[in-house]
PDB file of C-alpha atoms in Angstrom:
ATOM      1  CA  MET R   1      -0.333  12.152  -4.479  1.00  0.00           C
ATOM      2  CA  GLU R   2      -3.720  12.189  -6.105  1.00  0.00           C
ATOM      3  CA  PRO R   3      -6.686  10.901  -4.064  1.00  0.00           C
ATOM      4  CA  GLU R   4      -7.455   8.146  -6.598  1.00  0.00           C
ATOM      5  CA  GLN R   5      -4.050   6.590  -5.878  1.00  0.00           C
ATOM      6  CA  LEU R   6      -4.975   5.920  -2.262  1.00  0.00           C
ATOM      7  CA  THR R   7      -6.432   2.659  -1.068  1.00  0.00           C
ATOM      8  CA  LYS R   8      -9.535   2.919   1.082  1.00  0.00           C
ATOM      9  CA  PRO R   9      -7.683   2.280   4.388  1.00  0.00           C
ATOM     10  CA  GLN R  10      -5.042   4.883   3.489  1.00  0.00           C
ATOM     11  CA  THR R  11      -7.709   7.393   2.520  1.00  0.00           C
ATOM     12  CA  ILE R  12      -9.256   7.030   5.973  1.00  0.00           C
ATOM     13  CA  VAL R  13      -5.838   7.454   7.630  1.00  0.00           C
ATOM     14  CA  VAL R  14      -5.317  10.674   5.672  1.00  0.00           C
ATOM     15  CA  ARG R  15      -8.786  11.964   6.571  1.00  0.00           C
ATOM     16  CA  LEU R  16      -8.250  11.186  10.233  1.00  0.00           C
ATOM     17  CA  THR R  17      -4.855  12.923  10.090  1.00  0.00           C
ATOM     18  CA  GLU R  18      -6.436  16.017   8.545  1.00  0.00           C
ATOM     19  CA  PHE R  19      -9.123  15.953  11.224  1.00  0.00           C
ATOM     20  CA  LEU R  20      -6.475  15.903  13.954  1.00  0.00           C
ATOM     21  CA  SER R  21      -4.348  18.560  12.244  1.00  0.00           C
ATOM     22  CA  GLY R  22      -7.033  21.243  12.272  1.00  0.00           C
ATOM     23  CA  GLY R  23      -5.721  22.894  15.431  1.00  0.00           C
ATOM     24  CA  LYS R  24      -8.696  21.866  17.527  1.00  0.00           C
ATOM     25  CA  TYR R  25      -6.721  19.251  19.455  1.00  0.00           C
ATOM     26  CA  ALA R  26      -3.406  19.597  21.252  1.00  0.00           C
ATOM     27  CA  PRO R  27      -1.062  16.836  22.437  1.00  0.00           C
ATOM     28  CA  GLY R  28      -2.587  15.255  25.537  1.00  0.00           C
ATOM     29  CA  ASP R  29      -6.182  15.993  24.524  1.00  0.00           C
ATOM     30  CA  GLN R  30      -8.720  13.202  24.508  1.00  0.00           C
ATOM     31  CA  LEU R  31     -10.300  12.652  21.110  1.00  0.00           C
ATOM     32  CA  PRO R  32     -14.039  12.351  20.465  1.00  0.00           C
ATOM     33  CA  THR R  33     -15.706   9.012  21.032  1.00  0.00           C
ATOM     34  CA  GLU R  34     -15.543   6.320  18.402  1.00  0.00           C
ATOM     35  CA  LYS R  35     -19.156   7.000  17.418  1.00  0.00           C
ATOM     36  CA  MET R  36     -18.496  10.719  17.006  1.00  0.00           C
ATOM     37  CA  LEU R  37     -15.404  10.079  14.873  1.00  0.00           C
ATOM     38  CA  MET R  38     -17.341   7.640  12.709  1.00  0.00           C
ATOM     39  CA  GLN R  39     -19.958  10.331  12.096  1.00  0.00           C
ATOM     40  CA  ALA R  40     -17.397  13.091  11.499  1.00  0.00           C
ATOM     41  CA  LEU R  41     -15.437  11.033   8.981  1.00  0.00           C
ATOM     42  CA  THR R  42     -18.414   9.077   7.605  1.00  0.00           C
ATOM     43  CA  VAL R  43     -16.634   5.755   8.019  1.00  0.00           C
ATOM     44  CA  GLY R  44     -17.465   2.407   9.562  1.00  0.00           C
ATOM     45  CA  ARG R  45     -16.228   1.152  12.912  1.00  0.00           C
ATOM     46  CA  SER R  46     -13.731  -1.401  11.558  1.00  0.00           C
ATOM     47  CA  SER R  47     -12.211   1.130   9.129  1.00  0.00           C
ATOM     48  CA  LEU R  48     -11.886   3.744  11.852  1.00  0.00           C
ATOM     49  CA  ARG R  49     -10.257   1.279  14.229  1.00  0.00           C
ATOM     50  CA  GLU R  50      -7.763   0.261  11.551  1.00  0.00           C
ATOM     51  CA  ALA R  51      -6.851   3.923  10.959  1.00  0.00           C
ATOM     52  CA  ILE R  52      -6.434   4.521  14.689  1.00  0.00           C
ATOM     53  CA  ARG R  53      -4.192   1.463  14.977  1.00  0.00           C
ATOM     54  CA  THR R  54      -2.021   2.846  12.189  1.00  0.00           C
ATOM     55  CA  LEU R  55      -1.674   6.236  13.883  1.00  0.00           C
ATOM     56  CA  GLU R  56      -1.037   4.548  17.212  1.00  0.00           C
ATOM     57  CA  ALA R  57       1.807   2.530  15.668  1.00  0.00           C
ATOM     58  CA  MET R  58       3.293   5.829  14.491  1.00  0.00           C
ATOM     59  CA  GLY R  59       3.085   7.342  17.961  1.00  0.00           C
ATOM     60  CA  ILE R  60       0.488   9.940  16.959  1.00  0.00           C
ATOM     61  CA  VAL R  61      -2.357   8.710  19.160  1.00  0.00           C
ATOM     62  CA  GLN R  62      -2.583   6.433  22.180  1.00  0.00           C
ATOM     63  CA  VAL R  63      -5.523   4.178  22.972  1.00  0.00           C
ATOM     64  CA  ARG R  64      -6.102   3.817  26.704  1.00  0.00           C
ATOM     65  CA  HIS R  65      -8.548   0.998  27.170  1.00  0.00           C
ATOM     66  CA  GLY R  66     -11.476   1.978  29.333  1.00  0.00           C
ATOM     67  CA  THR R  67     -10.605   5.657  28.999  1.00  0.00           C
ATOM     68  CA  GLY R  68     -10.413   6.677  25.348  1.00  0.00           C
ATOM     69  CA  THR R  69      -8.020   7.755  22.614  1.00  0.00           C
ATOM     70  CA  PHE R  70      -5.561  10.607  23.179  1.00  0.00           C
ATOM     71  CA  LEU R  71      -3.492  12.725  20.807  1.00  0.00           C
ATOM     72  CA  MET R  72       0.213  12.282  21.583  1.00  0.00           C
ATOM     73  CA  ARG R  73       1.699  14.617  18.977  1.00  0.00           C
ATOM     74  CA  ALA R  74       0.564  16.724  16.062  1.00  0.00           C
ATOM     75  CA  PRO R  75       0.604  14.596  12.901  1.00  0.00           C
ATOM     76  CA  GLU R  76       2.346  15.743   9.746  1.00  0.00           C
ATOM     77  CA  LYS R  77       0.545  14.966   6.524  1.00  0.00           C
ATOM     78  CA  SER R  78       3.906  14.423   4.820  1.00  0.00           C
ATOM     79  CA  GLU R  79       4.647  11.430   7.054  1.00  0.00           C
ATOM     80  CA  ILE R  80       1.316   9.817   6.121  1.00  0.00           C
ATOM     81  CA  LEU R  81       1.296  10.246   2.355  1.00  0.00           C
ATOM     82  CA  VAL R  82       3.836   7.739   1.075  1.00  0.00           C
ATOM     83  CA  PRO R  83       4.075   6.709  -2.572  1.00  0.00           C
ATOM     84  CA  LEU R  84       1.736   3.810  -3.261  1.00  0.00           C
ATOM     85  CA  ALA R  85       3.006   2.244  -6.464  1.00  0.00           C
ATOM     86  CA  ILE R  86       5.162  -0.706  -5.451  1.00  0.00           C
ATOM     87  CA  GLY R  87       8.288   0.482  -7.243  1.00  0.00           C
ATOM     88  CA  GLY R  88       7.829   4.077  -6.214  1.00  0.00           C
ATOM     89  CA  GLU R  89       7.160   3.214  -2.570  1.00  0.00           C
ATOM     90  CA  ARG R  90      10.126   0.889  -2.378  1.00  0.00           C
ATOM     91  CA  GLU R  91      12.502   3.397  -3.935  1.00  0.00           C
ATOM     92  CA  SER R  92      11.244   6.184  -1.677  1.00  0.00           C
ATOM     93  CA  LEU R  93      11.841   4.088   1.433  1.00  0.00           C
ATOM     94  CA  LEU R  94      15.251   2.909   0.262  1.00  0.00           C
ATOM     95  CA  ARG R  95      16.338   6.506  -0.267  1.00  0.00           C
ATOM     96  CA  ALA R  96      15.064   7.368   3.197  1.00  0.00           C
ATOM     97  CA  LEU R  97      17.099   4.469   4.588  1.00  0.00           C
ATOM     98  CA  ASP R  98      20.289   6.221   3.501  1.00  0.00           C
ATOM     99  CA  ILE R  99      19.348   9.106   5.791  1.00  0.00           C
ATOM    100  CA  ARG R 100      18.265   6.794   8.614  1.00  0.00           C
ATOM    101  CA  ARG R 101      21.583   4.963   8.524  1.00  0.00           C
ATOM    102  CA  ALA R 102      23.532   8.175   8.983  1.00  0.00           C
ATOM    103  CA  LEU R 103      21.308   9.653  11.691  1.00  0.00           C
ATOM    104  CA  GLU R 104      20.298   6.590  13.694  1.00  0.00           C
ATOM    105  CA  SER R 105      23.738   4.981  13.842  1.00  0.00           C
ATOM    106  CA  HIS R 106      25.207   8.218  15.161  1.00  0.00           C
ATOM    107  CA  ALA R 107      22.344   8.648  17.649  1.00  0.00           C
ATOM    108  CA  ALA R 108      22.983   5.140  18.991  1.00  0.00           C
ATOM    109  CA  ALA R 109      26.712   5.828  19.325  1.00  0.00           C
ATOM    110  CA  LEU R 110      26.001   9.045  21.210  1.00  0.00           C
ATOM    111  CA  ALA R 111      23.507   7.233  23.459  1.00  0.00           C
ATOM    112  CA  ALA R 112      26.236   4.743  24.370  1.00  0.00           C
ATOM    113  CA  SER R 113      28.480   7.664  25.332  1.00  0.00           C
ATOM    114  CA  ARG R 114      25.991  10.061  26.894  1.00  0.00           C
ATOM    115  CA  ALA R 115      23.040   8.114  28.333  1.00  0.00           C
ATOM    116  CA  ARG R 116      22.280   8.669  31.994  1.00  0.00           C
ATOM    117  CA  GLU R 117      21.333   5.694  34.139  1.00  0.00           C
ATOM    118  CA  ASP R 118      17.652   6.651  34.081  1.00  0.00           C
ATOM    119  CA  GLN R 119      17.770   6.826  30.293  1.00  0.00           C
ATOM    120  CA  LEU R 120      19.378   3.388  30.078  1.00  0.00           C
ATOM    121  CA  ALA R 121      16.614   2.103  32.341  1.00  0.00           C
ATOM    122  CA  ARG R 122      13.982   3.557  29.995  1.00  0.00           C
ATOM    123  CA  ILE R 123      15.605   1.937  26.955  1.00  0.00           C
ATOM    124  CA  ARG R 124      15.583  -1.389  28.776  1.00  0.00           C
ATOM    125  CA  ALA R 125      11.946  -0.959  29.850  1.00  0.00           C
ATOM    126  CA  THR R 126      10.818  -0.186  26.293  1.00  0.00           C
ATOM    127  CA  LEU R 127      12.814  -3.173  25.024  1.00  0.00           C
ATOM    128  CA  GLU R 128      11.133  -5.515  27.508  1.00  0.00           C
ATOM    129  CA  ALA R 129       7.697  -4.115  26.625  1.00  0.00           C
ATOM    130  CA  MET R 130       8.463  -4.693  22.951  1.00  0.00           C
ATOM    131  CA  GLU R 131       9.623  -8.248  23.579  1.00  0.00           C
ATOM    132  CA  GLU R 132       6.532  -9.063  25.624  1.00  0.00           C
ATOM    133  CA  THR R 133       4.171  -7.650  22.995  1.00  0.00           C
ATOM    134  CA  TYR R 134       6.035  -9.431  20.216  1.00  0.00           C
ATOM    135  CA  ARG R 135       5.809 -12.801  21.994  1.00  0.00           C
ATOM    136  CA  ARG R 136       2.086 -12.268  22.519  1.00  0.00           C
ATOM    137  CA  ASP R 137       1.040 -10.725  19.206  1.00  0.00           C
ATOM    138  CA  GLY R 138       3.820 -11.552  16.741  1.00  0.00           C
ATOM    139  CA  THR R 139       4.418  -7.864  16.044  1.00  0.00           C
ATOM    140  CA  ALA R 140       5.161  -4.790  18.139  1.00  0.00           C
ATOM    141  CA  LEU R 141       5.284  -1.703  15.946  1.00  0.00           C
ATOM    142  CA  LYS R 142       4.234   0.804  18.590  1.00  0.00           C
ATOM    143  CA  GLU R 143       6.645  -0.624  21.150  1.00  0.00           C
ATOM    144  CA  ASP R 144       9.428  -0.664  18.549  1.00  0.00           C
ATOM    145  CA  MET R 145       8.908   3.054  18.016  1.00  0.00           C
ATOM    146  CA  GLN R 146       9.071   3.681  21.763  1.00  0.00           C
ATOM    147  CA  PHE R 147      12.331   1.720  22.008  1.00  0.00           C
ATOM    148  CA  HIS R 148      14.003   3.799  19.323  1.00  0.00           C
ATOM    149  CA  LEU R 149      12.618   7.060  20.685  1.00  0.00           C
ATOM    150  CA  ALA R 150      14.229   6.188  24.024  1.00  0.00           C
ATOM    151  CA  ILE R 151      17.576   5.799  22.243  1.00  0.00           C
ATOM    152  CA  TYR R 152      17.233   9.159  20.477  1.00  0.00           C
ATOM    153  CA  GLU R 153      16.377  10.751  23.800  1.00  0.00           C
ATOM    154  CA  ALA R 154      19.463   9.167  25.388  1.00  0.00           C
ATOM    155  CA  ALA R 155      21.640  10.813  22.730  1.00  0.00           C
ATOM    156  CA  ASN R 156      20.748  14.029  24.587  1.00  0.00           C
ATOM    157  CA  ASN R 157      20.219  16.063  21.435  1.00  0.00           C
ATOM    158  CA  PRO R 158      16.533  16.778  20.745  1.00  0.00           C
ATOM    159  CA  LEU R 159      17.176  17.330  17.039  1.00  0.00           C
ATOM    160  CA  PHE R 160      17.677  13.598  16.519  1.00  0.00           C
ATOM    161  CA  GLU R 161      14.116  12.853  17.589  1.00  0.00           C
ATOM    162  CA  THR R 162      12.774  15.707  15.446  1.00  0.00           C
ATOM    163  CA  PHE R 163      14.531  14.641  12.254  1.00  0.00           C
ATOM    164  CA  ILE R 164      14.351  10.861  12.592  1.00  0.00           C
ATOM    165  CA  GLU R 165      10.727  10.658  13.730  1.00  0.00           C
ATOM    166  CA  ALA R 166       9.441  12.276  10.536  1.00  0.00           C
ATOM    167  CA  ILE R 167      11.403   9.810   8.406  1.00  0.00           C
ATOM    168  CA  ARG R 168      10.412   6.782  10.494  1.00  0.00           C
ATOM    169  CA  GLY R 169       6.741   7.683  10.104  1.00  0.00           C
ATOM    170  CA  GLN R 170       6.800   6.462   6.494  1.00  0.00           C
ATOM    171  CA  PHE R 171       8.238   3.121   7.596  1.00  0.00           C
ATOM    172  CA  GLN R 172       5.708   2.746  10.409  1.00  0.00           C
ATOM    173  CA  LEU R 173       2.868   3.184   7.939  1.00  0.00           C
ATOM    174  CA  PHE R 174       4.496   0.788   5.472  1.00  0.00           C
ATOM    175  CA  PHE R 175       5.074  -1.962   8.029  1.00  0.00           C
ATOM    176  CA  SER R 176       1.719  -1.548   9.766  1.00  0.00           C
ATOM    177  CA  GLY R 177      -0.149  -1.813   6.470  1.00  0.00           C
ATOM    178  CA  VAL R 178       1.896  -4.274   4.467  1.00  0.00           C
ATOM    179  CA  VAL R 179       4.902  -6.008   5.944  1.00  0.00           C
ATOM    180  CA  ALA R 180       3.967  -6.911   9.522  1.00  0.00           C
ATOM    181  CA  SER R 181       1.617  -9.658   8.477  1.00  0.00           C
ATOM    182  CA  SER R 182       1.026 -13.289   9.249  1.00  0.00           C
ATOM    183  CA  ASP R 183       3.732 -14.407   6.817  1.00  0.00           C
ATOM    184  CA  GLY R 184       6.364 -13.140   9.228  1.00  0.00           C
ATOM    185  CA  ARG R 185       7.891 -10.443   7.074  1.00  0.00           C
ATOM    186  CA  GLY R 186       8.800  -7.261   8.852  1.00  0.00           C
ATOM    187  CA  THR R 187      10.100  -9.133  11.897  1.00  0.00           C
ATOM    188  CA  SER R 188      13.544 -10.289  10.742  1.00  0.00           C
ATOM    189  CA  SER R 189      15.342  -7.578  12.728  1.00  0.00           C
ATOM    190  CA  PHE R 190      13.576  -8.248  15.999  1.00  0.00           C
ATOM    191  CA  ASP R 191      16.306 -10.170  17.815  1.00  0.00           C
ATOM    192  CA  GLN R 192      18.919  -7.494  17.140  1.00  0.00           C
ATOM    193  CA  HIS R 193      17.096  -4.947  19.312  1.00  0.00           C
ATOM    194  CA  ARG R 194      18.338  -6.579  22.519  1.00  0.00           C
ATOM    195  CA  GLU R 195      21.870  -6.666  21.123  1.00  0.00           C
ATOM    196  CA  LEU R 196      21.613  -2.942  20.379  1.00  0.00           C
ATOM    197  CA  TYR R 197      20.481  -2.238  23.928  1.00  0.00           C
ATOM    198  CA  GLU R 198      23.344  -4.328  25.301  1.00  0.00           C
ATOM    199  CA  ALA R 199      25.879  -2.367  23.224  1.00  0.00           C
ATOM    200  CA  ILE R 200      24.506   0.923  24.534  1.00  0.00           C
ATOM    201  CA  ALA R 201      24.406  -0.350  28.126  1.00  0.00           C
ATOM    202  CA  ALA R 202      28.031  -1.519  27.758  1.00  0.00           C
ATOM    203  CA  ARG R 203      28.978   2.048  26.768  1.00  0.00           C
ATOM    204  CA  ASP R 204      30.350   0.806  23.448  1.00  0.00           C
ATOM    205  CA  PRO R 205      29.622   3.479  20.799  1.00  0.00           C
ATOM    206  CA  GLU R 206      31.137   1.554  17.887  1.00  0.00           C
ATOM    207  CA  ALA R 207      29.188  -1.612  18.688  1.00  0.00           C
ATOM    208  CA  ALA R 208      25.994   0.435  19.021  1.00  0.00           C
ATOM    209  CA  ARG R 209      26.652   2.104  15.668  1.00  0.00           C
ATOM    210  CA  LEU R 210      27.311  -1.207  13.913  1.00  0.00           C
ATOM    211  CA  LYS R 211      24.306  -2.915  15.504  1.00  0.00           C
ATOM    212  CA  THR R 212      22.054  -0.076  14.311  1.00  0.00           C
ATOM    213  CA  LEU R 213      23.384  -0.485  10.779  1.00  0.00           C
ATOM    214  CA  GLU R 214      22.705  -4.233  11.018  1.00  0.00           C
ATOM    215  CA  LEU R 215      19.126  -3.537  12.099  1.00  0.00           C
ATOM    216  CA  LEU R 216      18.607  -1.197   9.165  1.00  0.00           C
ATOM    217  CA  ASP R 217      20.034  -3.805   6.774  1.00  0.00           C
ATOM    218  CA  HIS R 218      17.186  -6.069   7.902  1.00  0.00           C
ATOM    219  CA  VAL R 219      14.715  -3.241   7.296  1.00  0.00           C
ATOM    220  CA  GLU R 220      16.099  -2.850   3.777  1.00  0.00           C
ATOM    221  CA  ASP R 221      15.675  -6.587   3.142  1.00  0.00           C
ATOM    222  CA  ASP R 222      12.030  -6.366   4.230  1.00  0.00           C
ATOM    223  CA  VAL R 223      11.359  -3.313   2.057  1.00  0.00           C
ATOM    224  CA  ARG R 224      12.968  -4.974  -0.967  1.00  0.00           C
ATOM    225  CA  SER R 225      10.911  -8.152  -0.442  1.00  0.00           C
ATOM    226  CA  PHE R 226       7.611  -6.230  -0.554  1.00  0.00           C
ATOM    227  CA  GLY R 227       5.374  -7.641  -3.252  1.00  0.00           C
ATOM    228  CA  LYS R 228       7.558 -10.696  -3.847  1.00  0.00           C
ATOM    229  CA  SER R 229       6.396 -14.228  -3.274  1.00  0.00           C
TER     230      SER R 229
END
């Protein structure tokens, strides 16, 4: 992707990602102050905060109010640079959905079969955090990511988290920048998250698989509606 294809907010996200990918910071490290990052990236405060919110929604950084911003995992530039033309972006995400359906439905089925009680408790806790944030703010992208990460973890195969997280990063950026807006798009699948948890907690692999596919059908609807009135 050529630089001129990037919008200003996306350009700042890419620059911040490159800054964090230089090897100077490791997961768990506290990042420089807001003022120092503004100077390093030559950006304004509002633009920097928007970029940090995007990376936080993707699980790359965590903002701890009163303490600072911390790196949670090393960012991959490939998960940030998504196609920006409407048709190209939509088609890229729809192709990625084919992979997500196969991986995430199987991960949910395995979680229903393999999850320990402490892992079920973590899925429930992330679900409740997501529901609370959604009721308060009308969106809960970061909490949604944590909910699904808890399911991958409960599948007890670390490769699921490795493979799925990279793919989901494109969707997190898409929804944080475009779909999760005041018109309500990007939220049509919200209610099904509790049903997915209940299927996993009931130790019903087939129900968990089907509920995951239903969730991803809603994601597809949102992606296809992008740019439409």
